[in-house]
């Protein structure tokens, strides 16, 4: 069964319909790359799935349970909302690290906050915090930043900040990790280090959805490609299908625009 | 009648005591009280937002001296319940006035925090309250230290307005010396008290700013 299913998702801002009925599914341990020109609704789609925006209608299911159902007006409890939120992680284009905390604190902050509701927290909090710090260090190591654990974001390069934010998202052990143009805010020479980290996560079979303009990377790292255009999924398939044998004229034009430059 | 230098200082110190009480009482209440006013002025519920902003507009748009007189005289005129303590009336007027000013500084600070900080908190599963206290508040504090220190130094000098309803703060104490002993210099000499007080505050705020300077952003 698919780990993520999106059905006929619609979202308007005022009178402009930004998502005009988006449906797709994603298998566990797969990597999905979403491509498409600016303004086509990619960010809005990610934000709706991550509950930063509320879609107008449609259905989003993660691991068999609905995290958004436009047809149901059943109110979720705070606990259910939290559980849904933690099923998915999001890496922002602009990192959004917390500037007053070190790299390690950024990674562990939310994990420590959630640990407070553990029944054994009171008696074991020292051991629990130590365990969380170790988890944080192992994640920083995974993204190649164990020697920057005590640096503040302002002391790190953009690429390093983005790697911290990937570790921060991973710390909550999400079932699916979403990336919204994770390299767009970076100088070109820094994009490689981020793509390398994402590839290493893919090799570990992390389920991921990546909005990207890095076509070579999408082709190499993704199992599936979705091309979005003007609020709809114009084309979907394997990298070979979408990049080498696109069916739609719009997809052809979009990809041709990238290979020319 | 005559008075020596030490005598002048002792009398001025007696007035300065009221200056200090007014200063610290105002800070102690207005600093926390500014926060709900700031939240009110940012409320998504329009009536609350409008009422709060109108209140802040009135307080900031009228002289503090007038507000002191209103707080002191109006309860007596309207309800036949005159203030027993002049000092209490001054303190209340100052708290209201400074809470309104602080609320605007807080609002500016809170609104200057990028929305991405809240969104990062949300996707990490933090509640709004957790995000505010763990992520936002500290960044706001860092951003408002400079404007707050300006406002607090203004408060030092504003305390002299208390004499408008005859509260015996520093300037009033000096004027008493002028009228009783016919000496003019103690009035000008009060400047030393204000300068030293403001100097100490400037140093303290400088230290605080430095302390918060361990990160940028
Ligand atoms: N909060 C918003 N309010 C109004 N319009 C929005 C908002 N967010 C996005 N849009 C509009 O929705 C469209 C799609 O935006 P977006 O999802 O950011 O596209 P993409 O990420 O593919 O560039 C754009 O036309 C954008 O102007
Ligand atoms: Mg976008």
CSV table of C-alpha atoms and ligand atoms in Angstrom, one decimal:
chain,number,residue,atom,x,y,z
A,1,UNK,CA,0.0,0.0,0.0
A,2,UNK,CA,1.1,3.5,-0.7
A,3,UNK,CA,2.5,5.4,2.2
A,4,UNK,CA,1.2,8.7,0.9
A,5,UNK,CA,-2.0,9.2,-1.1
A,6,UNK,CA,-3.3,12.5,-2.3
A,7,UNK,CA,-6.7,12.6,-3.9
A,8,UNK,CA,-8.2,15.4,-5.8
A,9,UNK,CA,-6.6,18.1,-3.6
A,10,UNK,CA,-7.8,21.6,-4.3
A,11,UNK,CA,-6.7,24.9,-2.9
A,12,UNK,CA,-7.6,28.5,-3.8
A,13,UNK,CA,-6.2,31.8,-2.5
A,14,UNK,CA,-9.1,34.2,-2.9
A,15,UNK,CA,-10.3,33.8,-6.5
A,16,UNK,CA,-7.1,32.1,-7.8
A,17,UNK,CA,-7.3,28.4,-7.9
A,18,UNK,CA,-3.7,27.3,-7.2
A,19,UNK,CA,-4.2,23.5,-6.9
A,20,UNK,CA,-6.9,22.3,-9.3
A,21,UNK,CA,-7.3,18.7,-8.2
A,22,UNK,CA,-4.0,17.0,-7.5
A,23,UNK,CA,-3.9,13.2,-7.1
A,24,UNK,CA,-0.9,11.0,-6.8
A,25,UNK,CA,0.5,8.3,-4.5
A,26,UNK,CA,3.9,7.4,-3.3
A,27,UNK,CA,5.2,4.0,-2.3
A,28,UNK,CA,7.3,3.6,0.9
A,29,UNK,CA,11.0,4.0,0.4
A,30,UNK,CA,10.5,5.7,-2.9
A,31,UNK,CA,11.8,9.2,-3.8
A,32,UNK,CA,9.4,11.5,-5.7
A,33,UNK,CA,10.7,14.6,-7.4
A,34,UNK,CA,8.2,17.3,-8.3
A,35,UNK,CA,9.3,19.7,-11.1
A,36,UNK,CA,7.6,22.5,-12.8
A,37,UNK,CA,7.9,26.2,-13.5
A,38,UNK,CA,7.6,28.8,-10.8
A,39,UNK,CA,4.1,29.6,-9.8
A,40,UNK,CA,2.8,26.1,-10.8
A,41,UNK,CA,1.7,25.3,-7.2
A,42,UNK,CA,4.5,23.1,-6.0
A,43,UNK,CA,5.1,24.9,-2.7
A,44,UNK,CA,1.4,25.2,-2.1
A,45,UNK,CA,1.0,21.4,-2.5
A,46,UNK,CA,3.8,20.7,0.0
A,47,UNK,CA,2.4,23.3,2.4
A,48,UNK,CA,-1.1,21.7,2.2
A,49,UNK,CA,0.4,18.2,2.9
A,50,UNK,CA,2.4,19.6,5.8
A,51,UNK,CA,-0.6,21.4,7.2
A,52,UNK,CA,0.9,24.9,6.9
A,53,UNK,CA,-2.1,25.6,4.6
A,54,UNK,CA,-5.5,24.0,4.8
A,55,UNK,CA,-6.6,22.6,1.5
A,56,UNK,CA,-10.2,23.4,0.4
A,57,UNK,CA,-11.1,19.9,-0.5
A,58,UNK,CA,-9.6,16.5,-1.2
A,59,UNK,CA,-8.0,13.7,0.8
A,60,UNK,CA,-4.5,13.2,2.1
A,61,UNK,CA,-3.6,9.8,3.6
A,62,UNK,CA,-0.4,8.9,5.3
A,63,UNK,CA,0.3,5.3,6.1
A,64,UNK,CA,-3.4,4.5,5.8
A,65,UNK,CA,-4.8,7.2,8.0
A,66,UNK,CA,-6.3,10.5,6.8
A,67,UNK,CA,-4.4,13.5,7.9
A,68,UNK,CA,-6.7,15.8,5.9
A,69,UNK,CA,-10.2,15.0,4.7
A,70,UNK,CA,-12.1,17.8,3.0
A,71,UNK,CA,-15.3,15.8,3.3
A,72,UNK,CA,-15.2,15.2,7.0
A,73,UNK,CA,-16.0,17.9,9.5
A,74,UNK,CA,-14.8,15.9,12.4
A,75,UNK,CA,-12.5,18.0,14.6
A,76,UNK,CA,-9.2,16.4,15.4
A,77,UNK,CA,-7.9,16.5,18.9
A,78,UNK,CA,-4.6,18.3,19.6
A,79,UNK,CA,-3.0,14.9,20.2
A,80,UNK,CA,-4.2,13.6,16.8
A,81,UNK,CA,-3.0,16.7,15.1
A,82,UNK,CA,0.4,16.3,16.7
A,83,UNK,CA,0.7,12.7,15.6
A,84,UNK,CA,-0.3,13.6,12.0
A,85,UNK,CA,2.2,16.5,12.0
A,86,UNK,CA,5.0,14.2,13.2
A,87,UNK,CA,4.4,11.7,10.4
A,88,UNK,CA,5.8,14.2,7.9
A,89,UNK,CA,8.9,16.3,8.0
A,90,UNK,CA,9.6,19.4,6.0
A,91,UNK,CA,12.9,21.0,4.9
A,92,UNK,CA,12.3,24.6,3.9
A,93,UNK,CA,13.9,26.5,1.1
A,94,UNK,CA,15.1,29.1,3.5
A,95,UNK,CA,16.2,26.7,6.2
A,96,UNK,CA,14.3,28.5,9.0
A,97,UNK,CA,16.8,27.4,11.7
A,98,UNK,CA,16.4,29.0,15.1
A,99,UNK,CA,19.2,31.5,15.3
A,100,UNK,CA,19.6,31.6,19.0
A,101,UNK,CA,20.3,27.9,19.3
A,102,UNK,CA,23.3,25.9,18.3
A,103,UNK,CA,23.2,23.3,15.5
A,104,UNK,CA,22.8,20.5,18.0
A,105,UNK,CA,20.1,22.4,19.9
A,106,UNK,CA,18.2,23.1,16.7
A,107,UNK,CA,18.2,19.4,16.0
A,108,UNK,CA,17.2,18.3,19.5
A,109,UNK,CA,14.8,21.2,20.6
A,110,UNK,CA,11.6,19.7,19.4
A,111,UNK,CA,12.5,16.1,20.3
A,112,UNK,CA,13.2,17.3,23.9
A,113,UNK,CA,10.0,19.2,24.0
A,114,UNK,CA,8.0,16.1,23.0
A,115,UNK,CA,9.9,13.9,25.4
A,116,UNK,CA,8.3,15.9,28.3
A,117,UNK,CA,5.1,14.0,27.7
A,118,UNK,CA,6.7,10.6,28.2
A,119,UNK,CA,5.5,8.9,31.3
A,120,UNK,CA,9.0,8.1,32.5
A,121,UNK,CA,10.2,11.7,31.8
A,122,UNK,CA,10.2,12.8,35.4
A,123,UNK,CA,12.4,10.1,36.8
A,124,UNK,CA,14.6,9.6,33.7
A,125,UNK,CA,14.9,13.1,32.2
A,126,UNK,CA,18.7,13.2,32.5
A,127,UNK,CA,19.1,9.9,30.6
A,128,UNK,CA,16.4,10.9,28.1
A,129,UNK,CA,18.1,14.2,27.3
A,130,UNK,CA,21.4,12.4,27.0
A,131,UNK,CA,19.9,9.9,24.6
A,132,UNK,CA,18.4,12.8,22.6
A,133,UNK,CA,21.7,14.6,22.4
A,134,UNK,CA,23.3,11.4,21.2
A,135,UNK,CA,20.6,11.1,18.5
A,136,UNK,CA,21.3,14.7,17.6
A,137,UNK,CA,25.0,14.1,17.3
A,138,UNK,CA,24.5,11.0,15.2
A,139,UNK,CA,22.3,12.9,12.8
A,140,UNK,CA,24.7,15.8,12.6
A,141,UNK,CA,27.4,13.2,11.8
A,142,UNK,CA,25.2,11.8,9.1
A,143,UNK,CA,25.0,15.2,7.4
A,144,UNK,CA,28.8,15.7,8.0
A,145,UNK,CA,28.5,18.4,10.6
A,146,UNK,CA,29.5,16.7,13.9
A,147,UNK,CA,32.3,19.2,14.3
A,148,UNK,CA,29.8,22.1,14.0
A,149,UNK,CA,27.5,20.9,16.7
A,150,UNK,CA,28.1,23.9,19.0
A,151,UNK,CA,28.1,26.5,16.3
A,152,UNK,CA,25.2,28.9,15.8
A,153,UNK,CA,23.5,29.1,12.5
A,154,UNK,CA,25.1,32.5,11.8
A,155,UNK,CA,28.5,30.8,12.0
A,156,UNK,CA,27.6,28.3,9.3
A,157,UNK,CA,27.5,28.5,5.5
A,158,UNK,CA,24.2,28.2,3.8
A,159,UNK,CA,24.9,24.7,2.8
A,160,UNK,CA,25.8,23.8,6.4
A,161,UNK,CA,22.6,25.5,7.7
A,162,UNK,CA,20.5,23.5,5.2
A,163,UNK,CA,22.2,20.3,6.4
A,164,UNK,CA,21.4,21.1,10.0
A,165,UNK,CA,17.8,21.7,9.0
A,166,UNK,CA,17.7,18.3,7.3
A,167,UNK,CA,19.1,16.7,10.5
A,168,UNK,CA,16.5,18.7,12.5
A,169,UNK,CA,13.6,17.3,10.4
A,170,UNK,CA,15.1,13.7,10.6
A,171,UNK,CA,15.3,13.9,14.4
A,172,UNK,CA,11.6,13.5,14.7
A,173,UNK,CA,11.8,10.3,12.6
A,174,UNK,CA,9.1,11.2,10.1
A,175,UNK,CA,7.7,8.6,7.8
A,176,UNK,CA,8.1,11.0,4.8
A,177,UNK,CA,10.5,13.8,4.4
A,178,UNK,CA,9.5,16.8,2.2
A,179,UNK,CA,12.0,19.2,0.6
A,180,UNK,CA,10.9,22.5,-0.9
A,181,UNK,CA,13.7,23.5,-3.3
A,182,UNK,CA,16.3,22.8,-0.7
A,183,UNK,CA,19.1,24.2,-2.8
A,184,UNK,CA,17.5,27.3,-4.3
A,185,UNK,CA,18.7,29.7,-1.6
A,186,UNK,CA,22.2,28.5,-2.0
A,187,UNK,CA,25.2,29.6,-4.1
A,188,UNK,CA,25.6,27.1,-6.9
A,189,UNK,CA,28.9,25.7,-5.5
A,190,UNK,CA,27.0,24.7,-2.3
A,191,UNK,CA,24.2,22.8,-3.8
A,192,UNK,CA,26.3,19.6,-4.3
A,193,UNK,CA,26.7,19.0,-0.6
A,194,UNK,CA,22.9,19.1,0.0
A,195,UNK,CA,22.2,16.8,-3.0
A,196,UNK,CA,24.8,14.4,-1.6
A,197,UNK,CA,23.0,14.3,1.7
A,198,UNK,CA,19.6,13.7,0.1
A,199,UNK,CA,21.1,10.9,-2.1
A,200,UNK,CA,22.6,9.3,1.1
A,201,UNK,CA,19.1,9.4,2.6
A,202,UNK,CA,17.7,7.8,-0.5
A,203,UNK,CA,20.3,5.1,-0.3
A,204,UNK,CA,19.1,4.4,3.3
A,205,UNK,CA,15.5,4.1,1.8
A,206,UNK,CA,14.1,7.2,3.4
A,207,UNK,CA,10.8,8.1,1.7
A,208,UNK,CA,11.1,11.6,0.3
A,209,UNK,CA,9.3,14.1,-1.8
A,210,UNK,CA,11.6,16.7,-3.3
A,211,UNK,CA,10.5,19.9,-5.2
A,212,UNK,CA,13.6,20.8,-7.2
A,213,UNK,CA,14.9,22.6,-10.2
A,214,UNK,CA,18.0,20.4,-10.4
A,215,UNK,CA,16.9,18.2,-13.3
A,216,UNK,CA,20.0,16.0,-13.4
A,217,UNK,CA,19.6,15.4,-9.7
A,218,UNK,CA,15.9,14.5,-10.1
A,219,UNK,CA,16.6,12.1,-12.8
A,220,UNK,CA,19.4,10.4,-10.8
A,221,UNK,CA,17.9,10.3,-7.3
A,222,UNK,CA,14.1,10.0,-7.9
A,223,UNK,CA,12.1,6.9,-8.6
A,224,UNK,CA,9.1,8.9,-9.8
A,225,UNK,CA,8.8,12.3,-11.4
A,226,UNK,CA,5.8,14.6,-11.3
A,227,UNK,CA,5.7,17.6,-13.6
A,228,UNK,CA,3.3,20.2,-12.3
A,229,UNK,CA,1.9,22.9,-14.5
A,230,UNK,CA,-0.6,25.6,-13.6
A,231,UNK,CA,-2.1,23.7,-10.6
A,232,UNK,CA,-2.4,20.3,-12.2
A,233,UNK,CA,-0.2,17.3,-12.6
A,234,UNK,CA,0.6,17.5,-16.3
A,235,UNK,CA,2.7,14.4,-16.4
A,236,UNK,CA,3.9,11.7,-14.1
A,237,UNK,CA,6.2,8.7,-14.5
A,238,UNK,CA,9.6,7.3,-14.1
A,239,UNK,CA,12.6,9.6,-14.8
A,240,UNK,CA,13.0,7.9,-18.2
A,241,UNK,CA,9.4,8.4,-19.1
A,242,UNK,CA,9.2,12.0,-18.1
A,243,UNK,CA,12.7,13.2,-19.2
A,244,UNK,CA,13.3,11.0,-22.3
A,245,UNK,CA,9.9,10.3,-23.6
A,246,UNK,CA,7.5,13.1,-22.4
A,247,UNK,CA,4.0,12.7,-23.7
A,248,UNK,CA,2.7,16.2,-23.1
A,249,UNK,CA,3.8,19.2,-25.2
A,250,UNK,CA,4.1,21.3,-22.0
A,251,UNK,CA,6.4,18.8,-20.4
A,252,UNK,CA,8.5,18.7,-23.6
A,253,UNK,CA,8.8,22.5,-23.6
A,254,UNK,CA,9.7,22.6,-19.9
A,255,UNK,CA,12.4,20.0,-20.2
A,256,UNK,CA,13.8,21.5,-23.4
A,257,UNK,CA,14.0,24.8,-21.6
A,258,UNK,CA,16.3,23.2,-19.0
A,259,UNK,CA,18.5,21.2,-21.3
A,260,UNK,CA,19.2,24.2,-23.5
A,261,UNK,CA,20.9,26.1,-20.6
B,1,UNK,CA,18.2,79.7,57.7
B,2,UNK,CA,21.1,78.0,56.0
B,3,UNK,CA,21.9,74.6,54.7
B,4,UNK,CA,25.3,73.0,53.8
B,5,UNK,CA,26.2,70.9,50.9
B,6,UNK,CA,25.6,67.6,52.7
B,7,UNK,CA,22.2,68.9,53.9
B,8,UNK,CA,21.2,69.7,50.3
B,9,UNK,CA,22.3,66.2,49.2
B,10,UNK,CA,20.3,64.6,52.0
B,11,UNK,CA,17.2,66.5,51.1
B,12,UNK,CA,17.6,65.8,47.4
B,13,UNK,CA,18.1,62.1,48.2
B,14,UNK,CA,14.9,62.1,50.1
B,15,UNK,CA,13.2,63.3,46.9
B,16,UNK,CA,15.2,60.9,44.7
B,17,UNK,CA,13.7,58.1,46.8
B,18,UNK,CA,10.3,58.9,45.3
B,19,UNK,CA,11.9,59.2,41.8
B,20,UNK,CA,13.3,55.6,42.3
B,21,UNK,CA,10.0,54.2,43.6
B,22,UNK,CA,8.1,55.6,40.7
B,23,UNK,CA,10.7,54.4,38.2
B,24,UNK,CA,10.8,50.8,39.5
B,25,UNK,CA,7.1,50.5,40.2
B,26,UNK,CA,6.4,51.6,36.6
B,27,UNK,CA,8.9,49.2,35.1
B,28,UNK,CA,7.8,46.3,37.3
B,29,UNK,CA,4.2,46.6,36.2
B,30,UNK,CA,4.4,48.1,32.7
B,31,UNK,CA,6.9,45.6,31.3
B,32,UNK,CA,4.6,42.6,31.8
B,33,UNK,CA,1.4,44.6,31.2
B,34,UNK,CA,2.7,45.6,27.7
B,35,UNK,CA,2.5,42.0,26.5
B,36,UNK,CA,-1.2,41.5,26.7
B,37,UNK,CA,-1.7,45.0,25.2
B,38,UNK,CA,0.6,44.0,22.3
B,39,UNK,CA,-1.3,40.8,21.8
B,40,UNK,CA,-4.5,42.7,21.9
B,41,UNK,CA,-3.3,45.1,19.2
B,42,UNK,CA,-2.4,42.1,17.0
B,43,UNK,CA,-5.5,40.2,17.7
B,44,UNK,CA,-7.3,38.6,14.8
B,45,UNK,CA,-10.6,39.5,16.5
B,46,UNK,CA,-11.2,42.9,15.1
B,47,UNK,CA,-13.1,44.6,18.0
B,48,UNK,CA,-10.3,43.7,20.4
B,49,UNK,CA,-7.7,44.9,17.9
B,50,UNK,CA,-9.5,48.2,17.3
B,51,UNK,CA,-10.2,48.9,21.0
B,52,UNK,CA,-6.6,48.1,21.9
B,53,UNK,CA,-5.2,50.3,19.2
B,54,UNK,CA,-7.5,53.1,20.0
B,55,UNK,CA,-6.4,52.9,23.6
B,56,UNK,CA,-2.7,53.0,22.6
B,57,UNK,CA,-3.4,55.9,20.3
B,58,UNK,CA,-5.0,57.9,23.1
B,59,UNK,CA,-2.3,57.2,25.5
B,60,UNK,CA,0.5,58.0,23.0
B,61,UNK,CA,-1.3,61.0,21.6
B,62,UNK,CA,-1.8,62.9,24.9
B,63,UNK,CA,0.8,64.3,27.3
B,64,UNK,CA,1.8,62.1,30.2
B,65,UNK,CA,1.4,65.2,32.4
B,66,UNK,CA,-2.2,65.4,31.5
B,67,UNK,CA,-2.7,61.7,32.1
B,68,UNK,CA,-1.3,62.1,35.6
B,69,UNK,CA,-3.8,64.9,36.3
B,70,UNK,CA,-6.7,62.9,34.9
B,71,UNK,CA,-5.9,59.8,37.0
B,72,UNK,CA,-5.5,62.0,40.1
B,73,UNK,CA,-8.5,64.3,39.7
B,74,UNK,CA,-11.1,62.5,37.7
B,75,UNK,CA,-12.1,59.8,40.2
B,76,UNK,CA,-12.8,62.5,42.7
B,77,UNK,CA,-14.7,64.7,40.3
B,78,UNK,CA,-16.8,62.0,38.8
B,79,UNK,CA,-17.3,59.4,41.6
B,80,UNK,CA,-16.5,61.4,44.7
B,81,UNK,CA,-13.7,59.1,45.4
B,82,UNK,CA,-10.5,61.3,45.4
B,83,UNK,CA,-7.2,59.5,45.5
B,84,UNK,CA,-5.8,59.3,49.0
B,85,UNK,CA,-2.2,58.8,47.8
B,86,UNK,CA,-0.8,61.2,45.2
B,87,UNK,CA,2.0,58.8,44.7
B,88,UNK,CA,-0.4,55.9,43.9
B,89,UNK,CA,-2.1,58.1,41.3
B,90,UNK,CA,1.2,59.0,39.6
B,91,UNK,CA,2.3,55.4,39.6
B,92,UNK,CA,-1.0,54.2,38.0
B,93,UNK,CA,-0.8,56.9,35.3
B,94,UNK,CA,2.8,56.0,34.6
B,95,UNK,CA,2.1,52.3,34.4
B,96,UNK,CA,-0.7,52.8,31.9
B,97,UNK,CA,1.4,55.2,29.8
B,98,UNK,CA,4.5,53.1,29.7
B,99,UNK,CA,2.6,49.8,29.2
B,100,UNK,CA,1.1,51.4,26.0
B,101,UNK,CA,4.5,52.5,24.8
B,102,UNK,CA,6.1,49.1,25.6
B,103,UNK,CA,3.3,47.3,23.9
B,104,UNK,CA,4.1,49.1,20.6
B,105,UNK,CA,7.8,48.1,21.0
B,106,UNK,CA,6.8,44.5,21.7
B,107,UNK,CA,4.4,44.5,18.7
B,108,UNK,CA,7.2,45.8,16.4
B,109,UNK,CA,9.5,43.1,17.8
B,110,UNK,CA,7.0,40.3,17.4
B,111,UNK,CA,6.0,41.3,13.9
B,112,UNK,CA,9.6,41.5,12.8
B,113,UNK,CA,10.2,37.8,13.4
B,114,UNK,CA,10.0,36.0,10.1
B,115,UNK,CA,6.9,33.8,9.7
B,116,UNK,CA,9.3,30.9,8.8
B,117,UNK,CA,10.2,30.7,12.5
B,118,UNK,CA,6.6,29.9,13.4
B,119,UNK,CA,6.2,27.5,10.5
B,120,UNK,CA,9.4,25.7,11.5
B,121,UNK,CA,7.9,25.3,15.0
B,122,UNK,CA,4.7,24.0,13.6
B,123,UNK,CA,6.2,21.4,11.4
B,124,UNK,CA,8.3,20.2,14.3
B,125,UNK,CA,5.1,19.6,16.2
B,126,UNK,CA,5.5,22.4,18.7
B,127,UNK,CA,2.3,24.0,19.9
B,128,UNK,CA,1.8,27.8,19.4
B,129,UNK,CA,2.7,28.4,23.0
B,130,UNK,CA,5.8,26.2,22.9
B,131,UNK,CA,6.9,28.0,19.7
B,132,UNK,CA,6.4,31.4,21.3
B,133,UNK,CA,8.3,30.7,24.5
B,134,UNK,CA,11.0,28.4,23.1
B,135,UNK,CA,11.6,30.1,19.7
B,136,UNK,CA,10.1,33.5,19.3
B,137,UNK,CA,10.3,35.3,22.7
B,138,UNK,CA,14.1,35.3,22.9
B,139,UNK,CA,14.5,36.6,19.4
B,140,UNK,CA,12.0,39.4,20.3
B,141,UNK,CA,13.9,40.3,23.4
B,142,UNK,CA,17.1,40.6,21.5
B,143,UNK,CA,15.4,42.9,19.0
B,144,UNK,CA,13.7,45.2,21.5
B,145,UNK,CA,16.6,45.7,23.9
B,146,UNK,CA,17.7,48.9,22.1
B,147,UNK,CA,14.3,50.6,21.8
B,148,UNK,CA,13.4,49.5,25.4
B,149,UNK,CA,16.5,51.0,26.8
B,150,UNK,CA,15.7,54.3,25.0
B,151,UNK,CA,12.2,54.2,26.5
B,152,UNK,CA,13.4,53.3,30.0
B,153,UNK,CA,15.9,56.2,30.0
B,154,UNK,CA,13.1,58.5,29.0
B,155,UNK,CA,11.2,57.2,32.0
B,156,UNK,CA,14.0,58.3,34.3
B,157,UNK,CA,13.4,61.9,33.2
B,158,UNK,CA,9.6,61.6,33.0
B,159,UNK,CA,9.5,60.9,36.7
B,160,UNK,CA,9.9,64.6,37.2
B,161,UNK,CA,6.4,65.1,35.9
B,162,UNK,CA,5.1,63.7,39.2
B,163,UNK,CA,5.5,67.2,40.7
B,164,UNK,CA,2.5,68.4,38.7
B,165,UNK,CA,0.3,66.9,41.5
B,166,UNK,CA,2.9,67.7,44.2
B,167,UNK,CA,4.6,64.4,44.6
B,168,UNK,CA,7.9,65.2,46.3
B,169,UNK,CA,10.2,63.7,43.7
B,170,UNK,CA,13.7,65.0,43.0
B,171,UNK,CA,12.9,68.3,41.2
B,172,UNK,CA,10.2,69.1,43.8
B,173,UNK,CA,12.7,68.5,46.6
B,174,UNK,CA,15.1,70.9,44.9
B,175,UNK,CA,12.4,73.5,44.5
B,176,UNK,CA,11.6,73.2,48.2
B,177,UNK,CA,15.2,74.0,48.9
B,178,UNK,CA,15.0,77.0,46.6
B,179,UNK,CA,12.0,78.4,48.3
B,180,UNK,CA,13.0,77.7,51.9
B,181,UNK,CA,16.7,78.6,51.7
B,182,UNK,CA,16.8,80.9,48.7
B,183,UNK,CA,19.4,78.8,47.1
B,184,UNK,CA,19.1,78.2,43.3
B,185,UNK,CA,22.0,75.9,42.6
B,186,UNK,CA,20.4,72.7,44.1
B,187,UNK,CA,17.8,72.8,41.3
B,188,UNK,CA,20.5,72.6,38.7
B,189,UNK,CA,22.5,70.2,40.8
B,190,UNK,CA,19.7,67.6,40.4
B,191,UNK,CA,21.0,67.0,36.9
B,192,UNK,CA,23.9,65.1,38.5
B,193,UNK,CA,21.4,62.6,39.9
B,194,UNK,CA,19.7,62.0,36.6
B,195,UNK,CA,23.0,61.8,34.7
B,196,UNK,CA,24.4,59.2,37.1
B,197,UNK,CA,21.2,57.2,37.0
B,198,UNK,CA,20.9,57.2,33.2
B,199,UNK,CA,24.6,56.5,33.0
B,200,UNK,CA,24.3,53.4,35.1
B,201,UNK,CA,21.3,52.2,33.0
B,202,UNK,CA,23.1,52.8,29.8
B,203,UNK,CA,26.0,50.7,31.0
B,204,UNK,CA,23.6,47.9,32.1
B,205,UNK,CA,21.8,47.9,28.8
B,206,UNK,CA,25.1,47.9,26.9
B,207,UNK,CA,26.1,44.8,28.9
B,208,UNK,CA,22.8,43.1,28.1
B,209,UNK,CA,23.0,43.9,24.4
B,210,UNK,CA,26.5,42.4,24.4
B,211,UNK,CA,25.3,39.3,26.2
B,212,UNK,CA,22.6,38.8,23.5
B,213,UNK,CA,25.1,39.4,20.8
B,214,UNK,CA,26.3,35.8,20.7
B,215,UNK,CA,24.3,35.2,17.6
B,216,UNK,CA,23.1,37.3,14.6
B,217,UNK,CA,19.7,37.1,13.0
C,1,LIG,N1,-0.5,32.7,0.6
C,1,LIG,C1,-0.8,33.0,-0.7
C,1,LIG,N2,-1.7,33.9,-1.0
C,1,LIG,C2,-2.1,34.2,-2.2
C,1,LIG,N3,-1.5,33.6,-3.3
C,1,LIG,C3,-0.6,32.6,-3.1
C,1,LIG,C4,-0.2,32.3,-1.8
C,1,LIG,N4,0.8,31.3,-1.8
C,1,LIG,C5,0.9,31.1,-3.2
C,1,LIG,N5,0.1,31.9,-3.9
C,1,LIG,C6,0.0,31.9,-5.4
C,1,LIG,O1,-0.2,30.5,-5.8
C,1,LIG,C7,0.5,30.3,-7.0
C,1,LIG,C8,1.4,29.1,-6.8
C,1,LIG,O2,2.4,29.4,-5.9
C,1,LIG,P1,3.5,28.3,-5.3
C,1,LIG,O3,2.7,27.2,-4.7
C,1,LIG,O4,4.4,29.0,-4.5
C,1,LIG,O5,4.2,27.8,-6.7
C,1,LIG,P2,5.6,27.2,-6.9
C,1,LIG,O6,6.1,26.7,-5.6
C,1,LIG,O7,5.4,26.1,-7.9
C,1,LIG,O8,6.5,28.3,-7.5
C,1,LIG,C9,1.3,31.5,-7.3
C,1,LIG,O9,0.6,32.2,-8.3
C,1,LIG,C10,1.3,32.3,-6.0
C,1,LIG,O10,1.3,33.7,-6.3
C,2,LIG,MG1,7.9,27.2,-4.6
